[in-house]
Coordinates of C-alpha atoms and ligand atoms in Angstrom, one line a residue:
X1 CA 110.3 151.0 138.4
X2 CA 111.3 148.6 141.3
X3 CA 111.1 149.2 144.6
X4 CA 112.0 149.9 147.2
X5 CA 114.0 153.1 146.2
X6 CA 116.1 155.4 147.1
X7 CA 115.9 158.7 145.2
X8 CA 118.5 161.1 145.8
X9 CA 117.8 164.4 144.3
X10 CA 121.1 166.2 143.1
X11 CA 119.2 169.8 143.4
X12 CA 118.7 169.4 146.6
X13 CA 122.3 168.4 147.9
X14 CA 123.4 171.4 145.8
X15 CA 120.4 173.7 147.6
X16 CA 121.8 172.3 151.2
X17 CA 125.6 173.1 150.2
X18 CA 124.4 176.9 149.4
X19 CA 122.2 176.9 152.9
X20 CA 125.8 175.4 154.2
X21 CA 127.9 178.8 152.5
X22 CA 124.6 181.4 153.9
X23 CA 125.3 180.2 158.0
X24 CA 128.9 180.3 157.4
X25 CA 130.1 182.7 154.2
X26 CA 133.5 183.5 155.2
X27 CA 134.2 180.2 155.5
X28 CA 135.2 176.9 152.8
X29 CA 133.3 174.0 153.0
X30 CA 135.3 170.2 153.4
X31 CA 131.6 168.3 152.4
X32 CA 132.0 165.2 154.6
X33 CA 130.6 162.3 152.0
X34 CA 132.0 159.5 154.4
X35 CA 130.0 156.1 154.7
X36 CA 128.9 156.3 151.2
X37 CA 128.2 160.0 151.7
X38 CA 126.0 158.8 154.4
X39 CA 124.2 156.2 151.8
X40 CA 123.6 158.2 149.4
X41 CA 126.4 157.0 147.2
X42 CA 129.6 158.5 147.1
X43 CA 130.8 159.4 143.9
X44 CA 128.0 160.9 142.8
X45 CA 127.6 163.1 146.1
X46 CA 130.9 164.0 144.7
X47 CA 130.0 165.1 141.2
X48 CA 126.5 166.7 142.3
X49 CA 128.6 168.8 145.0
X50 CA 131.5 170.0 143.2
X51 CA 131.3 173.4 144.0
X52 CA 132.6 172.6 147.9
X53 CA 136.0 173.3 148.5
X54 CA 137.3 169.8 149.2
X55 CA 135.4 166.5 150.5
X56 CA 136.2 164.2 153.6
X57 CA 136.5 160.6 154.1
X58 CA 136.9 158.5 157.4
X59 CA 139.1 155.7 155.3
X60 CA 141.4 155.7 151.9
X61 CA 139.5 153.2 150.2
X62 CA 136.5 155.8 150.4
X63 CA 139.0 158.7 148.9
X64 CA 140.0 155.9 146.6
X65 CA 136.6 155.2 145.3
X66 CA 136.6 158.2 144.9
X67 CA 139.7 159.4 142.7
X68 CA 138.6 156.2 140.7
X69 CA 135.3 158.1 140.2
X70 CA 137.2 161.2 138.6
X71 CA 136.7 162.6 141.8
X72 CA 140.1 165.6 141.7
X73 CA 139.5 168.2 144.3
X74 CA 141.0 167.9 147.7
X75 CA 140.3 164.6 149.8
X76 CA 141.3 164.7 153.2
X77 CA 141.3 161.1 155.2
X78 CA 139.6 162.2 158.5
X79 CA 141.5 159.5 160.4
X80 CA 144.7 159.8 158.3
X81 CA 146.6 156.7 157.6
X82 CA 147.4 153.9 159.5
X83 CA 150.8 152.3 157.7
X84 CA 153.4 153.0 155.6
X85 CA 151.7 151.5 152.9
X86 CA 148.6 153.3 153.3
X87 CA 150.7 156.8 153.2
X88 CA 152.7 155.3 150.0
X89 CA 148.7 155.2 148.8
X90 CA 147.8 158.8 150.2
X91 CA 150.7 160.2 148.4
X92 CA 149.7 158.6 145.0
X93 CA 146.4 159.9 145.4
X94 CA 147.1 163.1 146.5
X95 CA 145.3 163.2 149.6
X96 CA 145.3 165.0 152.7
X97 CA 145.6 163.9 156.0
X98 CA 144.7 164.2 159.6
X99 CA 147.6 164.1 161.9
X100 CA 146.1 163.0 165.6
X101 CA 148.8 161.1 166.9
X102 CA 152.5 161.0 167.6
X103 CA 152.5 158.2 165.8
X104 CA 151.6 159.4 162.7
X105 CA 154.1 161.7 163.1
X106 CA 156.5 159.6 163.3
X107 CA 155.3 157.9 160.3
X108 CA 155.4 161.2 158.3
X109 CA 158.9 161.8 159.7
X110 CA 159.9 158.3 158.4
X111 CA 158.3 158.1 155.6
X112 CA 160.3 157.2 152.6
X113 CA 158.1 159.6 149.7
X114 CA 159.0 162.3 148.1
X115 CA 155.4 163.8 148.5
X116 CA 154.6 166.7 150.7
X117 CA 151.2 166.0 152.2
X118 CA 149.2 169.0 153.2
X119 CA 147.9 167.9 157.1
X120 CA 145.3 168.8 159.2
X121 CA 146.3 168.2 162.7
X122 CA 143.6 167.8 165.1
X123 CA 143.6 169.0 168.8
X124 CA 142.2 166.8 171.0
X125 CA 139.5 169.4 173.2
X126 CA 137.4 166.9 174.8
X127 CA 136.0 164.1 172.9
X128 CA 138.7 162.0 173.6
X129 CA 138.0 160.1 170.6
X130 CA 141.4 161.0 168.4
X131 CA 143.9 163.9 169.1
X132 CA 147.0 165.2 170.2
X133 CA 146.9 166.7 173.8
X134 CA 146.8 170.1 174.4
X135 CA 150.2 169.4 176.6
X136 CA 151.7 167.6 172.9
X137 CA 150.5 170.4 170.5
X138 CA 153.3 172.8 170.3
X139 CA 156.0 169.9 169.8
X140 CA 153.8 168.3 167.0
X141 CA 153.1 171.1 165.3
X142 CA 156.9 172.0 165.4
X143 CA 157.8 168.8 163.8
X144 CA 155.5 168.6 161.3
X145 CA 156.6 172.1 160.3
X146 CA 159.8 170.7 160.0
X147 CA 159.2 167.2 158.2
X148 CA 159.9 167.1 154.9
X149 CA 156.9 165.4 153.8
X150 CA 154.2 168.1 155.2
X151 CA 153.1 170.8 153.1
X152 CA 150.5 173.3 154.2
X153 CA 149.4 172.8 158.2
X154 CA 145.9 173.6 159.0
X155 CA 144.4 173.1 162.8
X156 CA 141.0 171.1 163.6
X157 CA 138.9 170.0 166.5
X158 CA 136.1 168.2 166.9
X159 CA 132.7 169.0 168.9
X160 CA 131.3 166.1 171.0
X161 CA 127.7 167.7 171.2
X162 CA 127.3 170.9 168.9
X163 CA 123.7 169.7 169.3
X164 CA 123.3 170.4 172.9
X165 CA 121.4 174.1 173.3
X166 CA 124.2 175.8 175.7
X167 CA 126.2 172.9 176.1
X168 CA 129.0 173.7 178.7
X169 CA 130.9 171.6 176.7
X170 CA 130.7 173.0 173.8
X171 CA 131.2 176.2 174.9
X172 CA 134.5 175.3 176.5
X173 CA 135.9 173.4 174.1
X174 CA 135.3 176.2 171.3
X175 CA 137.1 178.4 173.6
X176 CA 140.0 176.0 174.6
X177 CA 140.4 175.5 170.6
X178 CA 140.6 179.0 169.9
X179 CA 142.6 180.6 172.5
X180 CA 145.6 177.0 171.7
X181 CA 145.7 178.3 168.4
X182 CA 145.6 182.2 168.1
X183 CA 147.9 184.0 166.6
X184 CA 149.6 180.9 164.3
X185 CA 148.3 182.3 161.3
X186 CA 147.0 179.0 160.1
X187 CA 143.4 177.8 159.3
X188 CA 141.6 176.2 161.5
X189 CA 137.9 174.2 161.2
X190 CA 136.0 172.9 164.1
X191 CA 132.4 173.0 163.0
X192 CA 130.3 169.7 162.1
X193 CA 126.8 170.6 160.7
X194 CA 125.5 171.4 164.3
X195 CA 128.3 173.4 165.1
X196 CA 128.2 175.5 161.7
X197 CA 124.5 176.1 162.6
X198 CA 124.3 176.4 166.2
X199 CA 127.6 177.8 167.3
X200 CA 128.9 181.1 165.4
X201 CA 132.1 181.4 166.9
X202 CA 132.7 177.8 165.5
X203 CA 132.3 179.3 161.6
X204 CA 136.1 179.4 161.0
X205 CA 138.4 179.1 158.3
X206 CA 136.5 175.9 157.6
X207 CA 133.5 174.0 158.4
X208 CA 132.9 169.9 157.5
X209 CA 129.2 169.7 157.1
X210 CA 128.0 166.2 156.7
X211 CA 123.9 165.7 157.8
X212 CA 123.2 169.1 156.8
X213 CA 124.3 168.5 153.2
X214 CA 121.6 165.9 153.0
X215 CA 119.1 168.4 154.3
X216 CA 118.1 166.1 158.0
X217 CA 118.4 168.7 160.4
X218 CA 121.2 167.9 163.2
X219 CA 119.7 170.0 165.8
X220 CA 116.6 168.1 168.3
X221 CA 113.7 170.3 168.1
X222 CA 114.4 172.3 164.3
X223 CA 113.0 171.2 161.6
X224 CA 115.2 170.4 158.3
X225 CA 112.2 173.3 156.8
X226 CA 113.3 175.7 159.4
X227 CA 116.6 175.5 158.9
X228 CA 116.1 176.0 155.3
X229 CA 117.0 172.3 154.3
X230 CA 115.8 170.1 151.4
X231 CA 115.9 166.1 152.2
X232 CA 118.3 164.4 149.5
X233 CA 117.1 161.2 149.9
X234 CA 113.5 159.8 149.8
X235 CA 113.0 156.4 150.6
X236 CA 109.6 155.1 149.3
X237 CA 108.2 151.8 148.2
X238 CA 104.7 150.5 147.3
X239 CA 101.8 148.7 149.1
X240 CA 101.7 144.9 147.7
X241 CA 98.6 143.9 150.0
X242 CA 95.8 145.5 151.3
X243 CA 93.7 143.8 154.1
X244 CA 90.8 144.6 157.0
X245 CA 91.9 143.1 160.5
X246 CA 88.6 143.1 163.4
X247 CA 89.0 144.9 166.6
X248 CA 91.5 143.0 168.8
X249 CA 93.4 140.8 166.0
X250 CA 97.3 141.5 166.0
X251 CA 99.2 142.2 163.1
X252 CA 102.8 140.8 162.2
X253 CA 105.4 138.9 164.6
X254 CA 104.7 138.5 167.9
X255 CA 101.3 140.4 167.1
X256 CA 103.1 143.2 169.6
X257 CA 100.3 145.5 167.2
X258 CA 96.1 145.3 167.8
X259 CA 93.9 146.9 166.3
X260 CA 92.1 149.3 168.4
X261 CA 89.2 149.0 166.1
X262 CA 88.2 147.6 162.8
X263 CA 90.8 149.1 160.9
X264 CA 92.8 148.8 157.2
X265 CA 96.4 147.8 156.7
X266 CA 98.5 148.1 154.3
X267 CA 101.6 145.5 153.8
X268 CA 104.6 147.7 152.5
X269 CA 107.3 146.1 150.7
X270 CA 110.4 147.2 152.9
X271 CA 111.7 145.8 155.5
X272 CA 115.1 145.8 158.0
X273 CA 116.4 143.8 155.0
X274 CA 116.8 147.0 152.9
X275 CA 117.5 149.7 155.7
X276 CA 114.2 150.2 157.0
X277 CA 115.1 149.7 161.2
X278 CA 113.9 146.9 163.3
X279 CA 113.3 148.8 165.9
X280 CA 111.4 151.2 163.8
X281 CA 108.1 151.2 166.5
X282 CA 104.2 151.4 165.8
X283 CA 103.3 154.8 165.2
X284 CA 106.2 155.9 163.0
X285 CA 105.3 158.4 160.4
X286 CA 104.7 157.7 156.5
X287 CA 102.7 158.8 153.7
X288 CA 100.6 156.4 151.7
X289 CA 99.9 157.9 148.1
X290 CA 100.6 161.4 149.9
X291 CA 98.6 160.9 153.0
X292 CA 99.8 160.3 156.5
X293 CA 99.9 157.0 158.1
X294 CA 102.0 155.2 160.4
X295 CA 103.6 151.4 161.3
X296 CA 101.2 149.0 162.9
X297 CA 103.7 146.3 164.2
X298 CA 107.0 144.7 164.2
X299 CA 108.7 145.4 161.2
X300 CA 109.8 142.4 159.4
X301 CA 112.7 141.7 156.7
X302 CA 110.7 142.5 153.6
X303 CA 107.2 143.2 155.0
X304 CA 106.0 146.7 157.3
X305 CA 102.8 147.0 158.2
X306 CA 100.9 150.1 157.7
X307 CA 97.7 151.5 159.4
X308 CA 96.4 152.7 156.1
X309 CA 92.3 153.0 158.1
X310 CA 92.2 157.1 157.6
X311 CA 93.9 157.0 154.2
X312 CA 91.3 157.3 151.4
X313 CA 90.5 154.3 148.9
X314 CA 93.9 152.5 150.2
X315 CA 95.0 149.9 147.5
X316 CA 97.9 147.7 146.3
X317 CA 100.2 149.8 144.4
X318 CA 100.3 152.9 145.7
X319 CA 103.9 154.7 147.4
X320 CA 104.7 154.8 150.7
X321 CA 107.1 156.9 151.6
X322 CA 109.6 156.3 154.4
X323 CA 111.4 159.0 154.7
X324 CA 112.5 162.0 152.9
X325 CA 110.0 164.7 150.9
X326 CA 106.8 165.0 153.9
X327 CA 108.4 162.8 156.5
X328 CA 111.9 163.7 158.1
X329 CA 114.5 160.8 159.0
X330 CA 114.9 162.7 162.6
X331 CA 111.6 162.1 163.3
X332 CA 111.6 158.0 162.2
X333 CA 114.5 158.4 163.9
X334 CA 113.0 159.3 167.3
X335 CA 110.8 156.0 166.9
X336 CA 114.0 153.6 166.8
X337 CA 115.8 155.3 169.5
X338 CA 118.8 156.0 166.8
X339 CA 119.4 159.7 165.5
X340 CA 119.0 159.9 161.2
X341 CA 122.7 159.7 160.6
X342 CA 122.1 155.6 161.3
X343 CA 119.3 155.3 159.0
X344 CA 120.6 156.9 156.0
X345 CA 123.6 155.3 156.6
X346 CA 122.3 151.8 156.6
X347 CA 119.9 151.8 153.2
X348 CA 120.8 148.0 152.0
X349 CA 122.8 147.5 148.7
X350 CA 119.4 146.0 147.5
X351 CA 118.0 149.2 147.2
X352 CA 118.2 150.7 144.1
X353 CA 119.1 154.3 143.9
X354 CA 117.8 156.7 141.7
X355 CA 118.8 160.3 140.5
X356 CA 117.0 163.1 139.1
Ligands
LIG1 C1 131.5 162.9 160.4 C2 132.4 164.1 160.7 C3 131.9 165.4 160.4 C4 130.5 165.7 159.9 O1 129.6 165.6 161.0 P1 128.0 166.0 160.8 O2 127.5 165.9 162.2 O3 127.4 164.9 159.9 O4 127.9 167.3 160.2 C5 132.8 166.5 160.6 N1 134.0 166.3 161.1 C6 134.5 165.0 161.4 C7 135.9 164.9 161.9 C8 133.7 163.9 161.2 O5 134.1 162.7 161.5

């Protein structure tokens, strides 16, 4: 087998997808698979989570790749489209689409198809990212119940810090999304994986779990274990060298490492050049042929160093794990100063990705 690899484990996304349906049960499931299901390969996400009740995308050519894939449940483009050409596209593809400006809806109202798209228009409650104002939302949502390209209407939000233990925030903008859209008889989702988990009031008509579904917990301070989550991915490799270092000698670039004593390290093929962070620090946790160790260094393109000292009988050949089964991504993550999402994200096309 080469390495390093990726292993994504099918019975595990399908484990987190049913941990997904127990925090929210009266509630369907849009499985957010954007960026390559967050690196773990999209189409195949797709296929190993069929059971959700429709998948989102951030950009067509991901719901593309998709239909190409055999992908045929319900894709909705999270941003919705950008063109006339793009909607031509959507309409092919039967795709459904968020509507968080006036000038989509415009583009709806002009568009030339005979298509009637089903819509998700988003309320804009605080993140200021993409959404119609709270002062726009009855006038959109009368026109696109009047356009003869929209379908079905449903309502979203999205929470800039579900995370947050008693965020204000979050509280406020639950609240503000709830009470705007009472009474319209229409389904509405607000929940990211956070939100699904940490905020019951936010378990409406539909959630759009993405970390969750690849079993990294998106909450600081609970465990993926607690939470009742299985990692999807495991990222391991092999040692290729195997060599003592004195007290006082450094180890890799800059030497920014020393050994504290006489110690062992173990060279680990993986590097930033296949996903593994730069900025991954010494002291970040992995398992060497199931035993815990951590980085000793800077890590290189190909090359990490690994204080193997306290793992038994250390040699070339045996796994190291990066992250996944025995050693969350949130906590690797917590030694690059980036949160999970950006590591799984950013596993390098060079790394080959196995299923089972
Ligand atoms: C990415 C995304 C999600 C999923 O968020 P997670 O934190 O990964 O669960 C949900 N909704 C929207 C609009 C998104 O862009």
């Amino acid at each position: 087998m080469s390495f390093p690899t990726a292993t994504i484990d099918a019975g595990a996304l399908r484990h987190n997808l049913a941990a997904v349906r127990r925090f929210a049960p009266a509630s369907k499931v849009l499985a957010v698979i954007k960026a390559n299901a967050y690196g773990h390969g999209i189409v195949p996400v797709a296929h190993a989570l069929d059971s959700a009740d429709g998948f989102g995308v951030a950009r067509i050519g991901e719901g593309m790749a998709l239909r190409a894939g055999g992908v045929t449940r319900p894709i909705v483009l999270l941003e919705g489209v950008f063109s006339t050409d793009e909607l031509q596209q959507a309409a092919t593809a039967n795709f459904e689409l968020v509507v968080h400006s006036l000038a989509q809806v415009e583009q709806l109202e002009q568009a030339g198809v005979s298509h009637r798209f089903d819509v998700w228009l988003k309320l804009n409650t605080g993140m200021n990212r993409l959404g119609v104002t709270p002062a726009e939302f009855d006038e959109v949502r009368r026109r696109l119940q009047a356009c003869a390209a929209v379908g079905r209407i449903r309502l979203m939000t999205h929470l800039f810090g579900a995370e947050e233990a008693g965020g204000v925030g979050t509280r406020q903008q639950i609240g503000d999304f709830l009470a705007m859209t009472a009474g319209m008889n229409l389904d509405r989702s607000v929940a990211n994986s956070a939100g699904l988990i940490a905020w019951p009031e936010a378990r409406t008509e539909w959630v759009r779990p993405g970390l969750m579904l690849y079993g990294i917990s998106p909450i600081p301070g609970q465990d993926a274990d607690q939470l009742g989550l299985r990692p999807a991915m495991t990222l391991t490799t092999q040692l290729i060298a195997v060599r003592r270092v004195t007290r006082g000698e450094g180890v890799g670039y800059n030497a920014i490492w020393r050994a504290p004593k006489d110690s062992l390290i173990g060279i680990a093929a993986i590097g930033y050049g296949d996903g593994y962070a730069r900025n991954v620090r010494s002291g970040a946790p992995v398992l060497v042929d199931g035993h815990p160790a951590t980085v000793a260094g800077r890590v290189s393109m190909d090359m990490t160093a690994i204080d193997v000292t306290d793992v038994p009988n250390a040699k070339i050949g045996d796994s190291v794990v990066l992250w996944g089964e025995g050693v969350p991504a949130d906590r690797v993550a917590t030694y690059a100063d980036t949160i999970a999402y950006e590591l799984v994200c950013g596993i390098a096309q060079r790394v080959a990705r196995v299923w089972k």
